[in-house]
Amino acid sequence: MLDYAREHRAKKRSGGARVTFDDALVVSEDHLEDVLILDESLQRLAKVDPKQSQLVELRFFAGMTVEETAEVMGISTATVKREWSHAKAWLIRAMKAKPAHAE
Amino acid sequence: MPNSGNAKEFDWSEAKRIFAEALERSPQNRPEYLAEACGADSDLYSEVVSLLENHDQADAFFGAGALATTADPMVGKRVGLYQILRQIGLGGMGIVYLAERADDQFRKLVALKAVRPELFSDHALRRFQNERQTLAVLDHPNIIKLLDGGTTEEGLPYLVTEYVEGLPIDRYCQSAGLDVRQKLELFYTLLGAVHYAHQHLVVHRDLKPGNILVTPAGVPKLLDFGIAKLLQPEYSAHTMGLTQSNMQPLTPNFASPEQITGQPIITASDAYSLGVILYQLLTGHHPYENRRHTAFELGQAICETAPEKPSKFAERSEPTGRGNARALRGDLDTIVLKAMRKEPQRRYASVEHFSEDIRRYLKGFPVLARDSGIWYRTSKFVGRHKASCAGVALLTAGLMVSSLVAIVQKRAAERRFADLREFANFVLNDLDLKLREGTTPARALLANKGVEYLDKLAFEKGGDHRSSAIW
C-alpha cells in the first residue's frame, strides 16, 4: 500500500489525474499523504523500538485484530493494547512535528 | 533504552509503562499519578504528558484498528441482515465493507460490496448484477463464495461474499518465503480455480495479484469477478455493455494484447494474465516493469515487445541469486513464455493445458510446451527415476567391467596356449636334434611327454592343429 502511496505521489507530481489500485486494501486519496508521513514516522519509531513498530505494521497496515497481533508477535493481548496506545500517541506527535510534504 | 526521538534522556520502557498506567486513570487523577510516578525525572514527565496530549487525536486518526478512510455514512449501518463494521476496500465501482451478520449468535464476518453512490449509473448497476450472476454460477473452494445480495434502502445494490483475510498472492509468496516449487504448487491450485470458471463459461478478464488473495493457511482465493464475462448466451444480454472497449481493465499491468487492442476476450486472455502473474511470482518482477511510465507505453510493450526469459530477468535483476535463475532456466522459461505469447492461438490451448504443464514440471515429466528431443526426454526420464537409473547405470558398468576382464583373460589364455605350443614344438624338434648324440632313454621320455602334451592341447582347442601336423 505504501508503494501505491508513493506511486501516487509521483503521479500527482507528474500531473497524472487518476489513480486506481490493484489491491483490496485501498486508502482514500485524502489519506495518502498522511500515510506517507506516517510511514516516515514509523521508520523513526523502528529505530527506537523495533518491536513496537512491527506491531503498528501488523495492526494498522495488515489490519490485524488485537488478538491476531498478539498471536503473531507471541505477546499478550493486554500488551498489544498497551503498546498500540503508546505507538499511536507517539506517531501522531511525530507526524505533527514533521511538516507535510511541500507539493 | 535511551530515547533518540529528541534530545531528552529518559527510560523508554518506563515512559511506556507510566503512559499505560496513566491511561487507566481518569483524566483528573492523572496529574497526581504522574507527579508520583515520574518523581524528579522531568524529561520522563514531559514525555508522558506530551504523549497523553496526543492520545485522543491518535484515536481519531488511526480509528479503532486498521486503516480508517474518510467518514463513510455506511459504516455502522445495517444493510439487510448485515451490520457494517468498516471499509476494507475501494474498487473502481464499489466499496467493500467488512460486515457481520446481525442476527447470528456467532460472529460471522462477511465482505459486503456496494456500488459507490457517486458512481451509481446503469453501467455500474449492470456490472454489479453481472458479478452477482457470475458468482452465483461458481462454487469452488478457491473462488470467493457469494452468500447473499440485495438492495439497500437507498436503492443501491449490494452483494455479500465470504470474507477472506489474506495477502495478494505476490506479497504472500514474498512474506511466506516460498521457494520455486511451493510457488508453483500454489499457482497450480489457482489454475484449477480459473479452469473451473472457464468450464462454467466465465472469463475473469481481470486476473492480477490483487484479485488473488492467499489466506494465512495458504489457500488461494479468487475474487473480484466485477468485469467477468459470461460466455453463456442466456446471460450475454446482461454483459453486452461490458465488452465495449471502454471497459478495459483499469490497470493494464496484467492485461493481454487482445485486451489492449480491444479484440474479443477469450479464455486464452486469462491464460495470458496468469502467465504474467507467474512471471512476477517467479522473478519477483513484472516483465515490463521498465516500460510502465505511461499506460500507453505499457500497452505498446504488451502488444509488441517479447518478454525476456524469466531466468534471464532473474539473473540480471539479482546477480547474487543465481540459484533462482538456474531453477527457472529451461522448462519454466518455456512454460511462462508460452502462456504469454502475443497471439492467443499460440498460447496454451486452455488453462487446463497450462496447469497440466505445471503438474508435469512438478512431477518431472517432459513439459508439453517444449520441443521434445530425445535428449530432453531422456534427461527428464532420468530425473524422474534417479534411483532406478542409477541402478541400471551401475549394472551396466558392472557388466562392462566383467566383460573386459573376460576378454583380457581370454587373450592371456590364448597367449599361454601359444607359448606352450611353441615350447612343445621346441622340445620335440630343436631339443630332440641336440639330444640325438646319446642319452636315448631321456630322448624317448621327452618325446613321449611332448607328444602327450601336444595331444592334450590339440584336444582342448578342439580341432586339428598345426602342432599335430609335424607328425
Coordinates of C-alpha atoms in Angstrom, one line a residue:
Chain A
M1 CA 0.0 0.0 0.0
L2 CA 2.8 2.4 0.8
D3 CA 4.2 1.7 -2.6
Y4 CA 1.0 2.8 -4.1
A5 CA 1.0 5.9 -2.0
R6 CA 4.5 6.7 -3.2
E7 CA 3.5 5.9 -6.8
H8 CA 0.5 8.1 -6.3
R9 CA 2.6 11.0 -5.1
A10 CA 4.9 10.5 -8.0
K11 CA 1.9 10.6 -10.4
K12 CA 0.5 13.6 -8.8
R13 CA 3.8 15.4 -9.4
S14 CA 3.9 14.3 -13.0
G15 CA 0.4 15.6 -13.4
G16 CA -1.3 12.3 -13.7
A17 CA -5.0 12.6 -13.0
R18 CA -6.4 9.5 -11.6
V19 CA -5.0 6.6 -9.8
T20 CA -6.5 3.2 -9.3
F21 CA -5.4 0.5 -7.0
D22 CA -4.6 -3.1 -7.6
D23 CA -5.3 -4.1 -4.2
A24 CA -8.1 -5.0 -1.8
L25 CA -6.6 -2.6 0.7
V26 CA -7.1 0.9 -0.5
V27 CA -6.9 4.2 1.1
S28 CA -8.9 7.2 0.1
E29 CA -6.9 9.9 -1.6
D30 CA -7.2 12.4 1.2
H31 CA -5.3 10.0 3.4
L32 CA -2.5 9.1 1.1
E33 CA -0.3 12.0 2.2
D34 CA -0.9 11.1 5.9
V35 CA 0.0 7.5 5.2
L36 CA 3.3 8.6 3.7
I37 CA 4.2 10.8 6.6
L38 CA 3.1 8.0 8.9
D39 CA 5.5 5.6 7.2
E40 CA 8.3 8.0 7.7
S41 CA 7.5 8.4 11.3
L42 CA 7.2 4.7 11.6
Q43 CA 10.7 4.3 10.4
R44 CA 11.9 6.6 13.1
L45 CA 9.9 4.6 15.7
A46 CA 11.6 1.4 14.4
K47 CA 14.9 2.9 15.4
V48 CA 13.8 3.5 18.9
D49 CA 11.5 0.5 19.4
P50 CA 11.6 -2.1 16.5
K51 CA 9.0 -4.4 18.2
Q52 CA 6.5 -1.6 18.6
S53 CA 6.9 -0.5 15.0
Q54 CA 6.3 -4.1 13.9
L55 CA 3.2 -4.1 16.0
V56 CA 2.0 -1.0 14.2
E57 CA 2.6 -2.6 10.9
L58 CA 0.6 -5.6 11.8
R59 CA -2.2 -3.8 13.5
F60 CA -2.6 -0.8 11.2
F61 CA -1.2 -1.8 7.8
A62 CA -2.0 -5.5 7.8
G63 CA -5.3 -4.8 9.5
M64 CA -4.9 -7.5 12.2
T65 CA -7.1 -7.5 15.3
V66 CA -5.6 -7.2 18.7
E67 CA -5.9 -11.0 19.1
E68 CA -4.2 -11.8 15.8
T69 CA -1.4 -9.3 16.5
A70 CA -0.8 -10.9 19.9
E71 CA -0.7 -14.3 18.4
V72 CA 1.7 -13.3 15.6
M73 CA 4.1 -11.5 18.0
G74 CA 3.8 -14.0 20.8
I75 CA 2.7 -11.5 23.4
S76 CA -0.5 -11.0 25.5
T77 CA -3.5 -9.1 24.2
A78 CA -3.1 -6.7 27.1
T79 CA 0.5 -5.9 26.0
V80 CA -0.7 -5.4 22.4
K81 CA -3.3 -2.9 23.6
R82 CA -0.8 -1.0 25.8
E83 CA 1.8 -0.9 23.1
W84 CA -0.7 0.1 20.4
S85 CA -2.0 3.1 22.5
H86 CA 1.5 4.2 23.1
A87 CA 2.6 3.8 19.5
K88 CA -0.4 5.8 18.2
A89 CA 0.2 8.7 20.5
W90 CA 3.9 8.7 19.7
L91 CA 3.3 8.5 16.0
I92 CA 0.8 11.3 15.9
R93 CA 3.2 13.5 17.8
A94 CA 6.0 12.6 15.4
M95 CA 3.7 13.3 12.4
K96 CA 2.8 16.7 13.7
A97 CA 6.4 17.5 14.3
K98 CA 7.2 16.7 10.7
P99 CA 5.7 19.2 8.3
A100 CA 3.6 17.9 5.4
H101 CA 5.4 17.5 2.1
A102 CA 5.5 20.5 0.0
E103 CA 3.8 19.7 -3.2
Chain B
M1 CA 16.9 2.4 26.5
P2 CA 17.6 6.0 25.8
N3 CA 15.2 7.8 23.6
S4 CA 16.6 9.1 20.3
G5 CA 13.5 10.9 19.3
N6 CA 14.7 14.1 20.7
A7 CA 17.5 15.5 22.9
K8 CA 15.9 14.4 26.1
E9 CA 17.1 11.4 28.0
F10 CA 14.6 9.1 29.7
D11 CA 13.9 5.5 30.1
W12 CA 11.8 4.4 27.1
S13 CA 10.1 1.4 28.6
E14 CA 9.4 3.3 31.8
A15 CA 7.7 6.0 29.8
K16 CA 5.6 3.4 28.1
R17 CA 4.6 1.9 31.4
I18 CA 3.7 5.2 33.1
F19 CA 1.8 6.2 30.0
A20 CA -0.3 3.0 30.1
E21 CA -0.9 3.3 33.8
A22 CA -2.0 6.9 33.4
L23 CA -4.5 6.0 30.6
E24 CA -6.2 3.6 33.0
R25 CA -6.9 6.5 35.4
S26 CA -9.5 9.2 34.9
P27 CA -8.1 12.5 33.5
Q28 CA -8.5 14.3 36.7
N29 CA -6.4 11.7 38.6
R30 CA -3.6 11.7 36.1
P31 CA -1.5 14.7 37.2
E32 CA -1.2 13.3 40.7
Y33 CA -0.2 9.9 39.4
L34 CA 2.3 11.4 37.0
A35 CA 4.0 13.5 39.6
E36 CA 4.3 10.5 41.8
A37 CA 5.5 8.0 39.1
C38 CA 8.0 10.3 37.5
G39 CA 9.4 11.9 40.6
A40 CA 12.2 14.2 39.9
D41 CA 12.7 13.0 36.3
S42 CA 11.4 16.0 34.4
D43 CA 12.3 14.5 31.0
L44 CA 10.2 11.4 31.7
Y45 CA 7.4 13.6 33.0
S46 CA 7.2 15.8 29.9
E47 CA 7.4 12.8 27.6
V48 CA 4.4 11.1 29.2
V49 CA 2.4 14.3 29.3
S50 CA 3.0 15.1 25.7
L51 CA 2.1 11.5 24.7
L52 CA -1.1 11.8 26.7
E53 CA -1.9 15.1 24.9
N54 CA -1.7 13.3 21.6
H55 CA -3.6 10.3 22.7
D56 CA -7.1 11.5 21.8
Q57 CA -6.1 12.7 18.4
A58 CA -4.4 9.4 17.8
D59 CA -7.6 7.5 18.0
A60 CA -9.2 9.9 15.6
F61 CA -6.5 9.3 13.1
F62 CA -5.9 5.6 13.5
G63 CA -9.5 4.6 14.2
A64 CA -10.2 1.5 16.1
G65 CA -7.7 -0.6 14.3
A66 CA -6.9 -0.9 10.7
L67 CA -6.6 2.0 8.3
A68 CA -9.6 4.3 8.5
T69 CA -10.8 6.1 5.5
T70 CA -12.8 9.3 5.3
A71 CA -16.1 9.1 7.2
D72 CA -18.4 6.8 5.3
P73 CA -22.1 7.0 6.2
M74 CA -22.5 3.3 5.6
V75 CA -20.2 2.4 8.4
G76 CA -22.2 1.3 11.4
K77 CA -25.4 0.9 9.4
R78 CA -27.4 -2.2 9.0
V79 CA -27.9 -3.4 5.5
G80 CA -30.3 -6.3 5.2
L81 CA -29.1 -8.9 7.7
Y82 CA -25.7 -7.3 8.0
Q83 CA -24.1 -4.8 10.3
I84 CA -21.4 -2.9 8.5
L85 CA -18.2 -2.6 10.5
R86 CA -15.7 -0.8 8.4
Q87 CA -14.5 -0.1 4.9
I88 CA -11.9 -2.6 3.7
G89 CA -11.5 -1.8 0.1
L90 CA -12.3 0.6 -2.6
G91 CA -12.6 -0.6 -6.1
G92 CA -13.3 1.1 -9.4
M93 CA -17.1 0.7 -9.0
G94 CA -17.8 -0.4 -5.5
I95 CA -16.8 -0.1 -1.9
V96 CA -16.1 -3.2 0.1
Y97 CA -17.0 -3.3 3.7
L98 CA -16.3 -5.8 6.4
A99 CA -19.7 -6.7 7.9
E100 CA -21.2 -9.3 10.2
R101 CA -24.5 -11.0 10.2
A102 CA -26.5 -9.1 12.7
D103 CA -28.8 -11.9 13.6
D104 CA -26.2 -14.5 14.2
Q105 CA -25.3 -15.9 17.6
F106 CA -21.8 -16.4 16.4
R107 CA -19.9 -13.7 14.8
K108 CA -19.6 -14.4 11.1
L109 CA -17.6 -11.9 9.1
V110 CA -18.5 -11.3 5.5
A111 CA -17.5 -8.9 2.8
L112 CA -20.3 -6.6 1.6
K113 CA -19.7 -4.8 -1.6
A114 CA -21.9 -1.9 -2.5
V115 CA -21.9 0.5 -5.5
R116 CA -20.2 3.7 -4.8
P117 CA -23.1 6.1 -4.7
E118 CA -21.3 8.8 -6.6
L119 CA -20.6 6.4 -9.4
F120 CA -24.1 4.9 -9.5
S121 CA -25.2 4.5 -13.0
D122 CA -26.8 2.0 -15.3
H123 CA -23.4 0.8 -16.2
A124 CA -22.4 0.3 -12.6
L125 CA -25.6 -1.5 -11.9
R126 CA -25.1 -3.8 -14.8
R127 CA -21.6 -4.6 -13.7
F128 CA -22.9 -5.4 -10.3
Q129 CA -25.6 -7.6 -11.4
N130 CA -23.1 -9.3 -13.7
E131 CA -20.8 -10.0 -10.8
R132 CA -23.6 -11.4 -8.8
Q133 CA -24.7 -13.7 -11.6
T134 CA -21.2 -14.8 -12.2
L135 CA -20.5 -15.7 -8.6
A136 CA -23.8 -17.4 -8.3
V137 CA -22.8 -19.8 -11.1
L138 CA -19.5 -20.7 -9.4
D139 CA -18.9 -22.9 -6.4
H140 CA -15.3 -23.8 -5.9
P141 CA -13.1 -23.8 -2.8
N142 CA -10.6 -21.4 -4.4
I143 CA -13.2 -18.9 -5.6
I144 CA -14.8 -16.5 -3.3
K145 CA -18.4 -17.5 -2.5
L146 CA -21.4 -15.4 -3.0
L147 CA -23.6 -15.6 0.1
D148 CA -26.3 -13.0 -0.4
G149 CA -27.2 -9.9 -2.2
G150 CA -29.9 -7.3 -2.3
T151 CA -30.7 -3.6 -2.5
T152 CA -30.2 -1.0 0.2
E153 CA -32.9 1.3 1.5
E154 CA -31.4 4.0 -0.8
G155 CA -31.8 1.6 -3.8
L156 CA -28.1 0.7 -4.1
P157 CA -27.4 -2.9 -5.0
Y158 CA -25.0 -4.8 -2.8
L159 CA -23.6 -8.3 -2.7
V160 CA -22.3 -10.3 0.1
T161 CA -19.4 -12.7 -0.2
E162 CA -17.4 -14.7 2.2
Y163 CA -14.7 -12.6 3.9
V164 CA -11.2 -13.7 3.2
E165 CA -8.3 -12.5 5.2
G166 CA -5.2 -12.8 3.3
L167 CA -2.5 -11.2 1.2
P168 CA -2.3 -10.7 -2.5
I169 CA -0.6 -13.7 -4.0
D170 CA 2.7 -11.9 -4.9
R171 CA 3.0 -10.5 -1.4
Y172 CA 2.1 -13.8 0.2
C173 CA 4.8 -15.6 -1.7
Q174 CA 7.3 -13.0 -0.5
S175 CA 6.3 -12.9 3.1
A176 CA 5.9 -16.6 3.4
G177 CA 9.3 -17.0 1.7
L178 CA 8.1 -19.7 -0.7
D179 CA 10.6 -21.4 -3.0
V180 CA 10.0 -22.0 -6.6
R181 CA 8.4 -25.4 -6.0
Q182 CA 6.0 -24.1 -3.4
K183 CA 5.1 -21.1 -5.6
L184 CA 4.3 -23.5 -8.4
E185 CA 2.1 -25.6 -6.2
L186 CA 0.2 -22.6 -5.1
F187 CA -0.1 -21.4 -8.7
Y188 CA -1.3 -24.9 -9.7
T189 CA -4.2 -24.7 -7.2
L190 CA -5.1 -21.3 -8.6
L191 CA -5.1 -22.6 -12.2
G192 CA -7.6 -25.2 -11.0
A193 CA -10.0 -22.4 -9.9
V194 CA -9.6 -20.5 -13.2
H195 CA -10.1 -23.6 -15.2
Y196 CA -13.2 -24.3 -13.2
A197 CA -14.6 -20.9 -14.0
H198 CA -13.8 -21.4 -17.7
Q199 CA -15.7 -24.7 -17.7
H200 CA -18.6 -22.7 -16.4
L201 CA -18.1 -20.3 -19.3
V202 CA -16.9 -17.5 -17.1
V203 CA -13.8 -15.5 -18.2
H204 CA -12.4 -13.5 -15.3
R205 CA -10.8 -10.8 -17.5
D206 CA -9.1 -9.0 -14.7
L207 CA -6.7 -11.5 -13.1
K208 CA -4.0 -9.8 -11.1
P209 CA -2.3 -10.4 -7.8
G210 CA -4.6 -8.1 -6.1
N211 CA -7.6 -10.3 -7.1
I212 CA -6.0 -13.4 -5.8
L213 CA -5.8 -13.5 -2.0
V214 CA -4.0 -16.2 -0.1
T215 CA -5.2 -17.0 3.4
P216 CA -2.8 -17.5 6.2
A217 CA -3.4 -21.2 5.7
G218 CA -2.0 -20.9 2.2
V219 CA -5.3 -21.3 0.4
P220 CA -5.6 -19.1 -2.7
K221 CA -9.0 -17.4 -3.3
L222 CA -10.0 -15.8 -6.5
L223 CA -12.1 -12.7 -6.2
D224 CA -13.5 -9.7 -7.9
F225 CA -15.4 -11.0 -10.9
G226 CA -16.5 -7.4 -11.4
I227 CA -15.8 -7.4 -15.1
A228 CA -16.0 -11.1 -15.7
K229 CA -17.8 -12.0 -18.8
L230 CA -20.2 -14.9 -19.1
L231 CA -19.9 -16.7 -22.4
Q232 CA -23.3 -18.3 -21.9
P233 CA -25.8 -17.0 -24.4
E234 CA -28.6 -16.5 -22.0
Y235 CA -26.5 -14.1 -20.0
S236 CA -25.0 -12.3 -22.8
A237 CA -27.7 -9.6 -22.9
H238 CA -26.6 -8.5 -19.5
T239 CA -22.9 -8.5 -20.3
M240 CA -23.0 -7.0 -23.7
G241 CA -22.4 -3.5 -22.5
L242 CA -19.2 -4.7 -20.7
T243 CA -17.5 -5.8 -23.8
Q244 CA -17.1 -2.4 -25.2
S245 CA -13.6 -1.1 -25.5
N246 CA -14.1 1.5 -22.8
M247 CA -14.4 -1.4 -20.4
Q248 CA -10.8 -2.3 -20.4
P249 CA -9.3 -3.1 -17.1
L250 CA -8.2 0.0 -15.2
T251 CA -4.8 -1.3 -14.7
P252 CA -3.3 -2.9 -17.8
N253 CA -0.4 -4.5 -16.0
F254 CA -1.8 -7.9 -16.4
A255 CA -3.9 -7.3 -19.5
S256 CA -3.4 -9.4 -22.6
P257 CA -2.6 -7.9 -26.0
E258 CA -6.1 -8.6 -27.2
Q259 CA -7.5 -6.6 -24.2
I260 CA -5.2 -3.7 -25.0
T261 CA -6.3 -3.6 -28.7
G262 CA -10.0 -4.2 -27.8
Q263 CA -10.3 -7.5 -29.5
P264 CA -12.6 -10.2 -28.2
I265 CA -11.7 -11.6 -24.8
I266 CA -11.5 -15.3 -24.6
T267 CA -10.3 -17.8 -22.1
A268 CA -6.8 -17.5 -23.5
S269 CA -6.8 -13.9 -22.3
D270 CA -7.0 -15.2 -18.7
A271 CA -4.2 -17.6 -19.5
Y272 CA -2.1 -14.7 -20.6
S273 CA -2.7 -12.8 -17.4
L274 CA -1.9 -15.9 -15.4
G275 CA 1.4 -16.1 -17.4
V276 CA 2.3 -12.6 -16.3
I277 CA 1.4 -13.4 -12.7
L278 CA 3.6 -16.5 -12.8
Y279 CA 6.4 -14.4 -14.3
Q280 CA 6.1 -12.0 -11.5
L281 CA 5.9 -14.7 -8.8
L282 CA 9.0 -16.5 -10.1
T283 CA 11.2 -13.5 -10.7
G284 CA 9.7 -11.0 -8.3
H285 CA 9.4 -8.5 -11.1
H286 CA 6.8 -7.5 -13.7
P287 CA 8.0 -8.5 -17.1
Y288 CA 7.6 -4.9 -18.4
E289 CA 8.4 -3.1 -15.2
N290 CA 10.7 -0.7 -17.0
R291 CA 8.0 0.2 -19.5
R292 CA 5.3 1.3 -17.1
H293 CA 5.8 5.0 -17.2
T294 CA 2.5 5.5 -19.0
A295 CA -0.4 3.2 -19.8
F296 CA 0.3 3.8 -23.5
E297 CA 3.9 2.7 -23.2
L298 CA 2.9 -0.3 -21.2
G299 CA 0.2 -1.2 -23.7
Q300 CA 2.7 -0.9 -26.5
A301 CA 5.1 -3.2 -24.7
I302 CA 2.4 -5.8 -24.1
C303 CA 1.4 -5.8 -27.7
E304 CA 4.9 -5.6 -29.4
T305 CA 7.8 -6.5 -27.1
A306 CA 8.6 -10.1 -26.5
P307 CA 9.1 -10.6 -22.7
E308 CA 12.6 -11.5 -21.6
K309 CA 13.1 -15.1 -20.4
P310 CA 12.3 -15.2 -16.7
S311 CA 15.6 -16.8 -15.9
K312 CA 17.5 -14.0 -17.8
F313 CA 15.4 -11.4 -16.0
A314 CA 16.1 -13.0 -12.6
E315 CA 19.8 -13.3 -13.4
R316 CA 20.0 -9.7 -14.4
S317 CA 17.9 -8.3 -11.6
E318 CA 19.6 -10.2 -8.8
P319 CA 23.1 -11.2 -9.8
T320 CA 23.7 -12.7 -6.3
G321 CA 20.7 -15.0 -6.6
R322 CA 22.0 -17.2 -9.3
G323 CA 20.2 -20.2 -7.9
N324 CA 16.8 -18.8 -8.8
A325 CA 17.8 -18.1 -12.4
R326 CA 19.1 -21.7 -12.7
A327 CA 15.8 -23.1 -11.4
L328 CA 13.9 -21.1 -13.9
R329 CA 16.0 -21.9 -16.9
G330 CA 14.6 -24.3 -19.4
D331 CA 11.1 -25.6 -18.6
L332 CA 9.8 -22.7 -16.5
D333 CA 11.1 -20.2 -19.1
T334 CA 9.2 -22.1 -21.7
I335 CA 6.0 -22.5 -19.8
V336 CA 5.8 -18.8 -18.8
L337 CA 6.6 -17.6 -22.3
K338 CA 4.2 -20.0 -23.9
A339 CA 1.4 -18.6 -21.7
M340 CA 2.5 -15.1 -22.5
R341 CA 2.5 -15.4 -26.3
K342 CA 1.1 -12.4 -28.1
E343 CA -1.2 -14.5 -30.4
P344 CA -3.9 -16.2 -28.4
Q345 CA -3.8 -19.3 -30.6
R346 CA -0.1 -19.8 -29.8
R347 CA -0.7 -19.9 -26.1
Y348 CA -1.8 -22.9 -24.1
A349 CA -5.0 -24.2 -25.7
S350 CA -6.6 -23.9 -22.3
V351 CA -5.8 -23.1 -18.7
E352 CA -6.1 -26.9 -18.2
H353 CA -3.2 -27.4 -20.6
F354 CA -1.3 -24.7 -18.7
S355 CA -1.9 -26.4 -15.4
E356 CA -1.0 -29.8 -16.9
D357 CA 2.4 -28.5 -17.8
I358 CA 2.9 -27.1 -14.3
R359 CA 1.9 -30.5 -12.9
R360 CA 4.3 -32.3 -15.4
Y361 CA 7.1 -30.0 -14.4
L362 CA 6.5 -30.6 -10.7
K363 CA 6.4 -34.4 -11.3
G364 CA 9.5 -34.2 -13.5
F365 CA 7.7 -35.2 -16.7
P366 CA 8.6 -33.6 -20.0
V367 CA 6.5 -30.4 -20.3
L368 CA 4.3 -30.2 -23.4
A369 CA 5.4 -26.7 -24.3
R370 CA 8.9 -27.9 -25.2
D371 CA 10.0 -29.5 -28.4
S372 CA 10.6 -33.0 -27.3
G373 CA 14.0 -34.0 -28.4
I374 CA 15.3 -37.4 -27.4
W375 CA 17.9 -35.9 -25.2
Y376 CA 15.4 -33.7 -23.4
R377 CA 13.0 -36.6 -22.8
T378 CA 15.9 -38.8 -21.6
S379 CA 17.1 -36.3 -19.2
K380 CA 13.5 -35.9 -17.9
F381 CA 13.2 -39.7 -17.6
V382 CA 16.4 -39.9 -15.7
G383 CA 15.4 -37.0 -13.4
R384 CA 12.1 -38.8 -12.6
H385 CA 13.8 -42.2 -11.9
K386 CA 17.0 -41.1 -10.3
A387 CA 17.4 -44.2 -8.1
S388 CA 16.5 -46.8 -10.7
C389 CA 18.5 -45.1 -13.4
A390 CA 21.5 -45.1 -11.1
G391 CA 20.9 -48.8 -10.5
V392 CA 20.8 -49.5 -14.2
A393 CA 23.9 -47.5 -14.8
L394 CA 25.7 -49.4 -12.1
L395 CA 24.7 -52.7 -13.5
T396 CA 25.7 -51.7 -17.0
A397 CA 29.1 -50.6 -15.7
G398 CA 29.4 -53.8 -13.8
L399 CA 28.7 -55.9 -16.9
M400 CA 31.2 -53.9 -19.0
V401 CA 33.9 -54.3 -16.4
S402 CA 33.4 -58.1 -16.2
S403 CA 33.3 -58.5 -20.0
L404 CA 36.5 -56.5 -20.1
V405 CA 38.1 -58.8 -17.6
A406 CA 36.9 -61.9 -19.5
I407 CA 38.4 -60.5 -22.7
V408 CA 41.7 -59.8 -21.1
Q409 CA 41.7 -63.3 -19.5
K410 CA 40.8 -64.9 -22.9
R411 CA 43.7 -63.1 -24.5
A412 CA 46.1 -64.2 -21.8
A413 CA 44.9 -67.8 -22.1
E414 CA 45.4 -67.7 -25.8
R415 CA 48.8 -66.3 -25.3
R416 CA 49.7 -69.0 -22.8
F417 CA 48.4 -71.7 -25.2
A418 CA 50.6 -70.3 -28.0
D419 CA 53.6 -70.2 -25.7
L420 CA 53.1 -73.8 -24.6
R421 CA 52.7 -75.0 -28.2
E422 CA 55.9 -73.2 -29.1
F423 CA 57.6 -74.8 -26.2
A424 CA 56.4 -78.3 -27.0
N425 CA 57.4 -77.9 -30.6
F426 CA 60.8 -76.7 -29.4
V427 CA 61.2 -79.8 -27.2
L428 CA 60.1 -82.1 -30.0
N429 CA 62.1 -80.6 -32.8
D430 CA 65.1 -78.5 -31.7
L431 CA 65.9 -80.1 -28.4
D432 CA 65.4 -83.6 -29.9
L433 CA 68.1 -82.8 -32.5
K434 CA 70.6 -81.7 -29.8
L435 CA 69.9 -84.8 -27.8
R436 CA 70.4 -87.3 -30.7
E437 CA 74.1 -87.7 -29.8
G438 CA 73.3 -90.0 -26.8
T439 CA 71.0 -90.5 -23.8
T440 CA 68.4 -92.4 -25.7
P441 CA 66.1 -93.1 -22.8
A442 CA 65.9 -89.5 -21.9
R443 CA 65.1 -88.6 -25.5
A444 CA 62.3 -91.2 -25.5
L445 CA 60.8 -89.8 -22.4
L446 CA 61.0 -86.3 -23.6
A447 CA 59.4 -87.2 -26.9
N448 CA 56.6 -89.1 -25.2
K449 CA 55.9 -86.3 -22.8
G450 CA 56.0 -83.8 -25.7
V451 CA 53.5 -85.8 -27.8
E452 CA 51.3 -86.2 -24.8
Y453 CA 51.2 -82.5 -24.1
L454 CA 50.6 -81.6 -27.7
D455 CA 47.7 -84.1 -27.9
K456 CA 46.2 -82.5 -24.8
L457 CA 46.4 -79.0 -26.2
A458 CA 45.0 -80.2 -29.5
F459 CA 42.1 -81.7 -27.7
E460 CA 41.4 -78.6 -25.7
K461 CA 41.4 -76.4 -28.8
G462 CA 39.1 -79.0 -30.4
G463 CA 40.4 -79.0 -33.9
D464 CA 43.3 -80.3 -36.0
H465 CA 46.2 -78.3 -35.2
R466 CA 49.4 -77.2 -36.7
S467 CA 51.3 -78.9 -33.8
S468 CA 49.9 -82.3 -34.9
A469 CA 51.0 -81.7 -38.4
I470 CA 54.5 -82.3 -37.5
W471 CA 53.9 -85.9 -37.2

